[in-house]
CSV table of C-alpha atoms in Angstrom, one decimal:
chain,number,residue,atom,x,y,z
B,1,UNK,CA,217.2,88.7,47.5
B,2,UNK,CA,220.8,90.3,47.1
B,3,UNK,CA,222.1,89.0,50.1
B,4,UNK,CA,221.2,85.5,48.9
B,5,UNK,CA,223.2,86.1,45.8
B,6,UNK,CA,226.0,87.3,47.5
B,7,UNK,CA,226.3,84.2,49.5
B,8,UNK,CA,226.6,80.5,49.8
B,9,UNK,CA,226.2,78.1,52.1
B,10,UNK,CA,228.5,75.6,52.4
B,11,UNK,CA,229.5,72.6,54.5
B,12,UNK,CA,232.7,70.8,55.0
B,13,UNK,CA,232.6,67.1,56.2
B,14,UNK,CA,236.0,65.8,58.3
B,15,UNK,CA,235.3,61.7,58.6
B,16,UNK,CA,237.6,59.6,60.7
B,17,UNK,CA,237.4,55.8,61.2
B,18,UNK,CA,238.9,53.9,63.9
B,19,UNK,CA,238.2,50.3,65.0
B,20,UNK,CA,236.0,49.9,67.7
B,21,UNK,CA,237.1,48.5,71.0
B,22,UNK,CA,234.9,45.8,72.7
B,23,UNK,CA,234.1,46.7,75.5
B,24,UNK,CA,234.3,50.1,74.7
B,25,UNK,CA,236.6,50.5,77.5
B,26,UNK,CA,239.9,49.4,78.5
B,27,UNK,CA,241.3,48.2,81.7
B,28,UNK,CA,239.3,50.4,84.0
B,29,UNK,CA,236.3,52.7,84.8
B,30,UNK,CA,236.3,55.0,87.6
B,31,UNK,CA,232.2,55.8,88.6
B,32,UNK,CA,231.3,58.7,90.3
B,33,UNK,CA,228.3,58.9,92.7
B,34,UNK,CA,225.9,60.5,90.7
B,35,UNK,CA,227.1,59.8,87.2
B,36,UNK,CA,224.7,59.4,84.6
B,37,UNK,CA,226.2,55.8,84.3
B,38,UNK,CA,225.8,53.7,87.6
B,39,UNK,CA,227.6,50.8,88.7
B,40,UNK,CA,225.1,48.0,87.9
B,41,UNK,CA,224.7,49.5,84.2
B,42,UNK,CA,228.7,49.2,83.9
B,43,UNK,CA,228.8,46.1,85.5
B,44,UNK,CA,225.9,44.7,82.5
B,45,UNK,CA,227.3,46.4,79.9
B,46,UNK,CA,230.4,44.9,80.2
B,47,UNK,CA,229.3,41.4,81.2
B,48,UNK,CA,226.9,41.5,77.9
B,49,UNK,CA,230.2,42.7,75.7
B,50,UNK,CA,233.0,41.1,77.7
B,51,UNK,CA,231.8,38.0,79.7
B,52,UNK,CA,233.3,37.0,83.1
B,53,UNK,CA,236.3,39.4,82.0
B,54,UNK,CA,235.7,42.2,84.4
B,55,UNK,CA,234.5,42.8,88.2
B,56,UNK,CA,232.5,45.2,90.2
B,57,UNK,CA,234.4,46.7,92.8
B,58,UNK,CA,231.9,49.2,95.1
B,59,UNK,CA,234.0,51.2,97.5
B,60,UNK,CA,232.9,53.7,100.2
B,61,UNK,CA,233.6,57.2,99.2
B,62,UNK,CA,232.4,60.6,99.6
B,63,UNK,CA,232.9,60.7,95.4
B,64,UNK,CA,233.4,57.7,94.2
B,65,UNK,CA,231.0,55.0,94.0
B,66,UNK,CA,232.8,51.6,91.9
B,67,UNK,CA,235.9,50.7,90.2
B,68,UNK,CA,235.0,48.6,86.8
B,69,UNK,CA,238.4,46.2,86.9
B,70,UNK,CA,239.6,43.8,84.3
B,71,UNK,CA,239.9,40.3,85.9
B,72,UNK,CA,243.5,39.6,84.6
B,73,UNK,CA,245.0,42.6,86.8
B,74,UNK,CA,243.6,41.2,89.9
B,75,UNK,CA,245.2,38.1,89.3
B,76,UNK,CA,248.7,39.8,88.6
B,77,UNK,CA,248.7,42.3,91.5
B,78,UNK,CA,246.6,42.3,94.7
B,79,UNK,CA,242.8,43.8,94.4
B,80,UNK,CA,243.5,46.0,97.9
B,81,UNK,CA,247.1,47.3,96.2
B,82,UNK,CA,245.7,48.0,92.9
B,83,UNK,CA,242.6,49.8,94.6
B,84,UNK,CA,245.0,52.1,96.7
B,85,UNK,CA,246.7,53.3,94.0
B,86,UNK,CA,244.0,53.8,91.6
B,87,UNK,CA,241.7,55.6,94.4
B,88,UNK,CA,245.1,57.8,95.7
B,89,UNK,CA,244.9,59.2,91.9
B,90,UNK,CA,241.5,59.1,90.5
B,91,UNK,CA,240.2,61.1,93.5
B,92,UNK,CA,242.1,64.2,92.8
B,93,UNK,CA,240.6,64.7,89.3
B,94,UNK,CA,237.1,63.0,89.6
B,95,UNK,CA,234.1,64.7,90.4
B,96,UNK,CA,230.9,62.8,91.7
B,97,UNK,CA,228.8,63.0,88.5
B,98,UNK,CA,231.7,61.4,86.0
B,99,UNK,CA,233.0,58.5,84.6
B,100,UNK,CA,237.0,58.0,84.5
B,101,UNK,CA,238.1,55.2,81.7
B,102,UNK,CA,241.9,54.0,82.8
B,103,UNK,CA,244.5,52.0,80.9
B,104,UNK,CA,246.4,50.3,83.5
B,105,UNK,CA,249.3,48.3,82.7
B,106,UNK,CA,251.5,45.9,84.8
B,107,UNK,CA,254.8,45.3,83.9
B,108,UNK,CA,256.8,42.4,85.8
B,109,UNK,CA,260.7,43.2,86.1
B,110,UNK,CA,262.5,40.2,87.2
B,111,UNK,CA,266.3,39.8,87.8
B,112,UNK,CA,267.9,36.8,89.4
B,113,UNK,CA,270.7,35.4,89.8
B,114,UNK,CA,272.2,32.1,89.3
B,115,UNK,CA,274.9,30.0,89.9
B,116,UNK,CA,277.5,28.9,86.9
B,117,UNK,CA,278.9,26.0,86.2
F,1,UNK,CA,196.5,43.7,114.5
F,2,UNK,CA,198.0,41.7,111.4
F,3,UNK,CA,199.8,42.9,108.7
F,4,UNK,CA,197.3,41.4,106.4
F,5,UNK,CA,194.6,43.9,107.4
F,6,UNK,CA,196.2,47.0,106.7
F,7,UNK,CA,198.5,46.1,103.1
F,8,UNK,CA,197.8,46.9,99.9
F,9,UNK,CA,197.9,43.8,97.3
F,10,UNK,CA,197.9,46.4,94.1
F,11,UNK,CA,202.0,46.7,93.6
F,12,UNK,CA,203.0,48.9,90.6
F,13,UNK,CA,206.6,46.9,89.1
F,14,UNK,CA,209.5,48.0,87.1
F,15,UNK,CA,211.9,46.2,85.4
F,16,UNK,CA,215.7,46.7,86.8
F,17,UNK,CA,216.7,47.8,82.9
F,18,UNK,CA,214.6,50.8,82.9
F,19,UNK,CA,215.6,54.5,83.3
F,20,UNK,CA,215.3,56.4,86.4
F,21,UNK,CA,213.4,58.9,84.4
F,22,UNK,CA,210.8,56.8,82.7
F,23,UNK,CA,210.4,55.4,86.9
F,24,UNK,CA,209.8,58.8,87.7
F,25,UNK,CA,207.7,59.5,84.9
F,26,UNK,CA,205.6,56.5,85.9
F,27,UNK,CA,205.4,57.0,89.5
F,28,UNK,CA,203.7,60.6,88.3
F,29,UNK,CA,201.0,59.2,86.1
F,30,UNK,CA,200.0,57.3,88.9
F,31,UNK,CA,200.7,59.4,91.4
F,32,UNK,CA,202.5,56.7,93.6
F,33,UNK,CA,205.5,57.2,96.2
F,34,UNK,CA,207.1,53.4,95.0
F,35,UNK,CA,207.6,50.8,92.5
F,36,UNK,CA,208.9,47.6,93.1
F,37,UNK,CA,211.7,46.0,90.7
F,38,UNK,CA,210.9,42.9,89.6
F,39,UNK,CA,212.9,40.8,87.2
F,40,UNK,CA,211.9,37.5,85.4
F,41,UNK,CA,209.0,37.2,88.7
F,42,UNK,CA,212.3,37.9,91.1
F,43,UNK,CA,211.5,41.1,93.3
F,44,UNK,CA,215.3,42.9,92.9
F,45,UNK,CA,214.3,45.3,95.3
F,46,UNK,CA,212.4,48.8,95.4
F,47,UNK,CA,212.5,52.1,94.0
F,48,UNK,CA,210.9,54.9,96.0
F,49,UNK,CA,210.4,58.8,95.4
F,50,UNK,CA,213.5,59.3,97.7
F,51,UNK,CA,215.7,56.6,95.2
F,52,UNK,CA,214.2,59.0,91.9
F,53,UNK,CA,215.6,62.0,93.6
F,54,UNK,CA,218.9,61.0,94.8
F,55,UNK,CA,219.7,59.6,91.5
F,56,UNK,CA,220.6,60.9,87.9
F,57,UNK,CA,218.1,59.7,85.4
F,58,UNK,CA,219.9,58.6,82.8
F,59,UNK,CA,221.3,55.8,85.4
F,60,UNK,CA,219.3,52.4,84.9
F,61,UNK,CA,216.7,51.5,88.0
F,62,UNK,CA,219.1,48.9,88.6
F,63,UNK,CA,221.5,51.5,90.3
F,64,UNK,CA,218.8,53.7,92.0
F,65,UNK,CA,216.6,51.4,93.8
F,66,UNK,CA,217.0,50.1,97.2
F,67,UNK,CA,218.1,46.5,96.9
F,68,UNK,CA,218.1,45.1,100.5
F,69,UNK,CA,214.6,44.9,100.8
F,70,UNK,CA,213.1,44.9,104.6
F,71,UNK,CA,210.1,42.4,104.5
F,72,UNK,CA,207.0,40.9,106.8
F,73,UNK,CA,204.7,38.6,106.3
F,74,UNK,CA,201.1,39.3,106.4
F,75,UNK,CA,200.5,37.6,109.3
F,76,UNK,CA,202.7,39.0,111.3
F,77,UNK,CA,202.1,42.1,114.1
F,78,UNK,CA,201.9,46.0,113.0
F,79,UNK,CA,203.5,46.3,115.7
F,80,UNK,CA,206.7,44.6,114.2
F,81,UNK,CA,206.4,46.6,111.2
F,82,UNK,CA,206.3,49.9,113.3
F,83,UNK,CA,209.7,49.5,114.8
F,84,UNK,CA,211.3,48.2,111.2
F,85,UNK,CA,210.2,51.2,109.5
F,86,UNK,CA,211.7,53.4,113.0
F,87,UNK,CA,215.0,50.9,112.8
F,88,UNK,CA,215.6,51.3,109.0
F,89,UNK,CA,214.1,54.8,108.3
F,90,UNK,CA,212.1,53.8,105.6
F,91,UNK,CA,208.0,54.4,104.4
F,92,UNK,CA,207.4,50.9,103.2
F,93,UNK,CA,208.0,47.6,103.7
F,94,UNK,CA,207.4,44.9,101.2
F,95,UNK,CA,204.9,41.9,102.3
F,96,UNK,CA,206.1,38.4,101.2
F,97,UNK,CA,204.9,35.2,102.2
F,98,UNK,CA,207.0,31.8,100.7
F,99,UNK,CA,209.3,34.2,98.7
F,100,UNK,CA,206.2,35.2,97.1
F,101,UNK,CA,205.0,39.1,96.8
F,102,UNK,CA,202.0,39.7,98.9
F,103,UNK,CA,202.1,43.5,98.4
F,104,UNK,CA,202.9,46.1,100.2
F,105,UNK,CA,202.1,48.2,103.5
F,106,UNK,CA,203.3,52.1,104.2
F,107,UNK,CA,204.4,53.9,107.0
F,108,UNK,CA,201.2,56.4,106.7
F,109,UNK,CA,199.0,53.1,106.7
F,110,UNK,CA,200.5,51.8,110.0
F,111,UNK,CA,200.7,54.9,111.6
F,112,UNK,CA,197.1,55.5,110.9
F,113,UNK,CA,196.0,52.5,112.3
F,114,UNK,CA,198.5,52.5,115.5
F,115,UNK,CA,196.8,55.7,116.2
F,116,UNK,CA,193.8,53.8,116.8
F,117,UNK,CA,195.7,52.3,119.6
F,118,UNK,CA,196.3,55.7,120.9
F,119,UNK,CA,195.1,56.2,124.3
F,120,UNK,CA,193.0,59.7,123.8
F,121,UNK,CA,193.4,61.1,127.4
F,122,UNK,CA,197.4,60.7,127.4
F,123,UNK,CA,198.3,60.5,124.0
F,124,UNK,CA,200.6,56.7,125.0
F,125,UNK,CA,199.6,53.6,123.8
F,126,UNK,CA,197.4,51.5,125.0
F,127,UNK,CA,198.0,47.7,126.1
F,128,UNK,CA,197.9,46.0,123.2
F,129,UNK,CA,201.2,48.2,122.7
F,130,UNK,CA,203.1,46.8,125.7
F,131,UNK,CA,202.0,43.2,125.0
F,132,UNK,CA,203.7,43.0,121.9
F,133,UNK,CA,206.9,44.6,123.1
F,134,UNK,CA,206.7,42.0,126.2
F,135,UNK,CA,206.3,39.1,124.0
F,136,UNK,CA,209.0,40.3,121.5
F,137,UNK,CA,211.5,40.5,123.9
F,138,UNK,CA,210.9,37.1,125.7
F,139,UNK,CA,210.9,35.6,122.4
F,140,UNK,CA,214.4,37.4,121.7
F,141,UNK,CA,215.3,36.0,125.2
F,142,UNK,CA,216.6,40.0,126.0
F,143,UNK,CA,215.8,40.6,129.9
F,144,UNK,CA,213.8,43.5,130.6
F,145,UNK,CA,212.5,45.3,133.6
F,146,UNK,CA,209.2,45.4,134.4
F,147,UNK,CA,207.2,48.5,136.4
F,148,UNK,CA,203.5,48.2,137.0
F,149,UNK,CA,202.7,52.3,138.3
F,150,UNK,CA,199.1,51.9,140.2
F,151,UNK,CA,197.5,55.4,141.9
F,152,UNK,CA,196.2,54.6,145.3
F,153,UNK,CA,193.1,55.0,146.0
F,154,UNK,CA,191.9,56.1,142.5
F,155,UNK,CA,188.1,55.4,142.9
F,156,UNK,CA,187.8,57.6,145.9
F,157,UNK,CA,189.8,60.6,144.5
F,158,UNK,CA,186.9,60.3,141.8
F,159,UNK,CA,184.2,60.1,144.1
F,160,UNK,CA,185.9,63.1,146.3
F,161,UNK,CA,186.9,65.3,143.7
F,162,UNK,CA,184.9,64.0,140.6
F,163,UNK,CA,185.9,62.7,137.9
F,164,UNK,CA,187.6,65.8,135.8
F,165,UNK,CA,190.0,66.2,138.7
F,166,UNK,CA,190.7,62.4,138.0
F,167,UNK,CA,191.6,63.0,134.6
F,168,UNK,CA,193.9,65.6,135.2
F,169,UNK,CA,195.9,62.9,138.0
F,170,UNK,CA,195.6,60.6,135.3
F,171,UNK,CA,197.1,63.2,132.7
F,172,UNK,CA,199.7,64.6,135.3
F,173,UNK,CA,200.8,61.0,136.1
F,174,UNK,CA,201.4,60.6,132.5
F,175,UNK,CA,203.4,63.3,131.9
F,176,UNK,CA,205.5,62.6,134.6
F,177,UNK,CA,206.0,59.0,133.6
F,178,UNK,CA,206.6,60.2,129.3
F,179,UNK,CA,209.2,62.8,130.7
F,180,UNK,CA,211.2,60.3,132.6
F,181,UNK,CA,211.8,57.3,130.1
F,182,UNK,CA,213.8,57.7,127.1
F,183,UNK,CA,212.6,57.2,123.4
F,184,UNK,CA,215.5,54.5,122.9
F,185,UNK,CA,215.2,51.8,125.5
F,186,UNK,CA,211.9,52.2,127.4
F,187,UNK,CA,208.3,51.7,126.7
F,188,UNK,CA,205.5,53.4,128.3
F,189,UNK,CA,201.7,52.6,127.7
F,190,UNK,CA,198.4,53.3,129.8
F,191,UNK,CA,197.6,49.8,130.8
F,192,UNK,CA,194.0,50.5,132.0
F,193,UNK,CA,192.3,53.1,133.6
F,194,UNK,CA,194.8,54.3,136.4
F,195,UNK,CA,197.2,51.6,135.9
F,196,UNK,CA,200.8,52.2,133.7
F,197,UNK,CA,203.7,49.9,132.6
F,198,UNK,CA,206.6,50.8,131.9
F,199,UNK,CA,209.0,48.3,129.9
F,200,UNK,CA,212.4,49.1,130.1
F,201,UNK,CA,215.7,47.8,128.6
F,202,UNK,CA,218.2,50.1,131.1
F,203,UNK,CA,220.6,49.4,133.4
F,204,UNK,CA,219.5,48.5,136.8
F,205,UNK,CA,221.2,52.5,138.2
F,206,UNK,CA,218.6,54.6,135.7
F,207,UNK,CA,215.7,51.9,136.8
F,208,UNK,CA,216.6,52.8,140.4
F,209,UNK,CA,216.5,56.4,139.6
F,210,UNK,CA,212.7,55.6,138.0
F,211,UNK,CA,212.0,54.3,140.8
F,212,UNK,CA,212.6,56.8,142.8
F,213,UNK,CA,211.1,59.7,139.9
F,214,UNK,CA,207.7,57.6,139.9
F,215,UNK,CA,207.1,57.4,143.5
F,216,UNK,CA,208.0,61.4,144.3
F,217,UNK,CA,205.8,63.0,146.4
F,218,UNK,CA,202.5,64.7,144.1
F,219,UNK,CA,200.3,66.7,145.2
F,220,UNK,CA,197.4,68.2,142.9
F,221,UNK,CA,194.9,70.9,143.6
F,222,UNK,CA,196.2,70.4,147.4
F,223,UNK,CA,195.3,66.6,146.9
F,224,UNK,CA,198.2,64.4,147.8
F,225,UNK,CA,198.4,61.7,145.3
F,226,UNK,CA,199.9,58.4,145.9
F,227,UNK,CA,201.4,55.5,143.8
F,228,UNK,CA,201.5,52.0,144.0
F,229,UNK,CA,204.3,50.2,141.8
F,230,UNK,CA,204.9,46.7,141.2
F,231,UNK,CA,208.6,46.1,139.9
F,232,UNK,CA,210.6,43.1,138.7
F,233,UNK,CA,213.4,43.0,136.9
F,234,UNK,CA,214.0,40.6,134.4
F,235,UNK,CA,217.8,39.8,134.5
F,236,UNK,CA,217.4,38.6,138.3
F,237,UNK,CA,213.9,37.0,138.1
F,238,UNK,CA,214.6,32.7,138.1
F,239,UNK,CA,213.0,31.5,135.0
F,240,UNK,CA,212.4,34.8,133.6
F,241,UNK,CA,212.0,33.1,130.2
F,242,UNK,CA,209.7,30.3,130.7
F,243,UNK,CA,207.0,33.3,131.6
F,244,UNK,CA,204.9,34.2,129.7
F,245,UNK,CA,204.2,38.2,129.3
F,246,UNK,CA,200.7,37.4,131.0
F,247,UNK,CA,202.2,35.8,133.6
F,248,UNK,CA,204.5,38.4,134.5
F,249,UNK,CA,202.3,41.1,134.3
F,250,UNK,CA,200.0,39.6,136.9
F,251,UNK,CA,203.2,39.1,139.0
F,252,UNK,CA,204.1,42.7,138.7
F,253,UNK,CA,200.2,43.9,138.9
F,254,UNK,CA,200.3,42.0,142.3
F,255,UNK,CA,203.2,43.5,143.9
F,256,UNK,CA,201.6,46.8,143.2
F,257,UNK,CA,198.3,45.8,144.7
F,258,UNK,CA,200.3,44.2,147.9
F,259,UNK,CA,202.2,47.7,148.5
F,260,UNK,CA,198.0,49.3,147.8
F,261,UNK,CA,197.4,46.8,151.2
F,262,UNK,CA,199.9,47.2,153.5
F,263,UNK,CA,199.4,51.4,154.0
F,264,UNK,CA,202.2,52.6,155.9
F,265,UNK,CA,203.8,55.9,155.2
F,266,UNK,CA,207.1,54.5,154.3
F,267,UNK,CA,210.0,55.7,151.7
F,268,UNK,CA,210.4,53.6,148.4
F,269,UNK,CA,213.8,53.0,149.9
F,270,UNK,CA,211.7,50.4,152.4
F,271,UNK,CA,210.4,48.9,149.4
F,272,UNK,CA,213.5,48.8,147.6
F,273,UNK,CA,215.5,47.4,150.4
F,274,UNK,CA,213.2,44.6,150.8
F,275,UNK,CA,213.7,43.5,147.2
F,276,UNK,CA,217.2,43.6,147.0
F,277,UNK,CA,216.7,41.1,150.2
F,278,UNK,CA,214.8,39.4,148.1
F,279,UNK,CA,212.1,39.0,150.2
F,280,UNK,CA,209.6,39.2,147.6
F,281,UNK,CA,209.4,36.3,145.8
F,282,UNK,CA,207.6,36.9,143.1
F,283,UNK,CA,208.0,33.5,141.2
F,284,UNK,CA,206.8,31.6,144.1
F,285,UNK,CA,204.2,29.0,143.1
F,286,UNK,CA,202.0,30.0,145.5
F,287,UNK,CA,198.2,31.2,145.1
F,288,UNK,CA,197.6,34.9,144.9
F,289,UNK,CA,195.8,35.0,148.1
F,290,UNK,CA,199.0,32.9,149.7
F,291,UNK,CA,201.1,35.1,148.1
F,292,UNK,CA,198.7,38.1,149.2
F,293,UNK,CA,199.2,37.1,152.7
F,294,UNK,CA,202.9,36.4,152.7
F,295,UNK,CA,203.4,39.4,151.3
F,296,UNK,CA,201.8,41.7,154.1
F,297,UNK,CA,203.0,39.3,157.0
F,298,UNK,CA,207.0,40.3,155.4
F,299,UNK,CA,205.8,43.8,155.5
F,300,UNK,CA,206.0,44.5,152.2
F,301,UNK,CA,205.7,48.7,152.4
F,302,UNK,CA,203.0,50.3,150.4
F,303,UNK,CA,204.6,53.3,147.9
F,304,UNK,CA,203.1,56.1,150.1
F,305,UNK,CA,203.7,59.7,148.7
């Protein structure tokens, strides 16, 4: 009974809002082989949120099992070059039971040169 | 033996959405080994014990099962479905008939009911075995060999020696022929009673070399046993394909009871000479007892051992 009079309980509440990304991914998700998340449920999950916007790549590796890849990358860079680089980096931090989310961004630098008048 | 005799029509299903776990949990309750995934009436594929255990179960069936789905129809040969389940390494195969789900036959099912087809004496198969093999392959056009292994004089060892000493020759004959072809290529069966065919797809040097292997010299409880063997070989035969296995068979079954005829103590290599020369023409038209008759007057050399 003293002890309950010497003491409170208390409880402190931290909220934080953010706006919520549809899909909840961005431009790439890295699956491993025995991630709770497989392939096909990626694959749904973003077709059901993001229609025709993103593609099923399934590769043949000891860890990794598919590459989730937004559409629009593929049609700025080549699927094999993008893959190369993504596996080259992924595969050094990813274990077989996880799911990587990537931002990828292309940037386009472009000089030329042209004749004056 | 059909398909249709041996499969199960009672399929347990699962929809693709599910979790591996709640698959699992239902392949428990009913103590089953597989459910197939069917979505909207569309068979996705299948989802066996192997598939639960391999996967995580939080992942969807969808990424667990086994899509490509290896299939018969009910009408077709256990036979067939034997070597699918040894080609793909798998315990069942789905039965569909019109892209329509019959049900469902397993590899303990087939294997149970081959083993009626299990010779008891020498633990090969028995002819129904070699038919289907036979007719496969001449329907796949691939050209095989063909050796029909006869023991000389069978009915009088039996008579001399009785008839356990002819199950041993039987047995030892058997043994000889299981230890010389190989798993892969070749197929061995009792035929009837003292008679063996071998069905191989080697190359014509290892063939030579059975040859040779098959018609060693044996000699059992001091008896000398001899062989007869009837061989053709399918990728120098005219016409091979427009046999059929029946036909063949009694064209190998006769070379073997010509050598039987014409007993001379002569090597294989007499033999073997005489059909490179081609001297035995096995597709002749000819009547058996014409062809009986040419055959001893070109001296066609019995297999003496």
């Amino acid at each position: 009974m003293s002890d309950r009079n010497r003491y409170s309980r208390k409880a402190a509440l931290s909220l934080r809002i953010s706006e919520f990304e549809v899909p909840p991914m961005q431009d790439l998700l890295i699956v491993g082989r025995k991630a709770p998340i497989g392939p096909e449920a990626v694959r749904r999950m973003a077709e059901a949120l993001s229609p025709e916007q993103f593609s099923l790549i399934k590769i043949d590796h000891p860890r990794i099992e598919a590459v989730l890849m937004r559409n629009s990358l593929m049609q700025m860079l080549d699927k094999d070059v993008l893959m190369n680089i993504i596996l080259e980096e992924a595969q050094n931090m990813i274990s077989d039971s996880m799911v990587l989310r990537s931002e990828l961004k292309i940037a386009i630098s472009v000089e030329r040169e042209v004749d004056l008048p | 033996m059909k398909i249709s005799e041996i499969m199960t029509t009672s399929v347990h299903t699962i929809s693709s959405w599910k979790s591996v776990s709640s698959a699992a949990e239902q392949m428990n309750e009913r103590k089953i080994g597989s459910l197939l995934v069917v979505d909207h009436n569309e068979v996705m594929g299948i989802l066996t014990s192997r598939d639960v255990r391999s996967a995580h179960p939080n992942r969807i069936v969808a990424d667990a099962m086994t899509p490509s789905l290896i299939t018969v129809t009910p009408d077709q040969d256990i036979w067939h479905a034997y070597h699918l389940l040894k080609a793909h390494q798998i315990e069942r195969i789905l039965v569909m008939e019109d892209s329509q789900m019959k049900g469902l036959v397993t590899r303990e099912e087939i294997m149970r009911k081959l083993s009626e087809s299990l010779d008891a004496h020498t633990g090969l198969y028995r002819a129904p075995y070699i038919r289907y093999i036979g007719e496969e392959l001449l329907k796949q056009r691939k050209p095989f060999h063909l050796i029909f292994v006869d023991i000389n004089d069978f009915g009088r060892i039996n008579k001399e020696h009785g008839h356990p000493f002819g199950d041993d020759v039987i047995r030892a004959l058997s043994t000889r022929l299981v230890n010389l072809v190989h798993e892969k290529d070749d197929f061995l069966c009792r035929y009837a009673g003292d008679e063996f065919v071998i069905i191989s797809l080697a190359d014509e040097e290892r063939i030579d070399e059975y040859l040779k292997q098959i018609t060693k010299p044996m000699v059992l409880d001091d008896v000398p046993i001899s062989v007869a063997v009837g061989y053709l070989n399918g990728r120098k035969e005219p016409e091979f394909f427009s046999h059929s296995l029946k036909e063949l068979l009694r064209k190998v079954s006769l070379m073997s009871s010509l050598n039987k005829q014409y007993k001379k103590e002569r090597s294989w290599g007499d033999l073997y000479d005489l059909r490179r020369q081609e001297e035995i023409d096995i597709s002749s038209k000819e009547s058996e007892d014409e062809q009986q008759g040419e055959g001893v007057r070109k001296g066609i050399p019995n297999i003496y051992l």
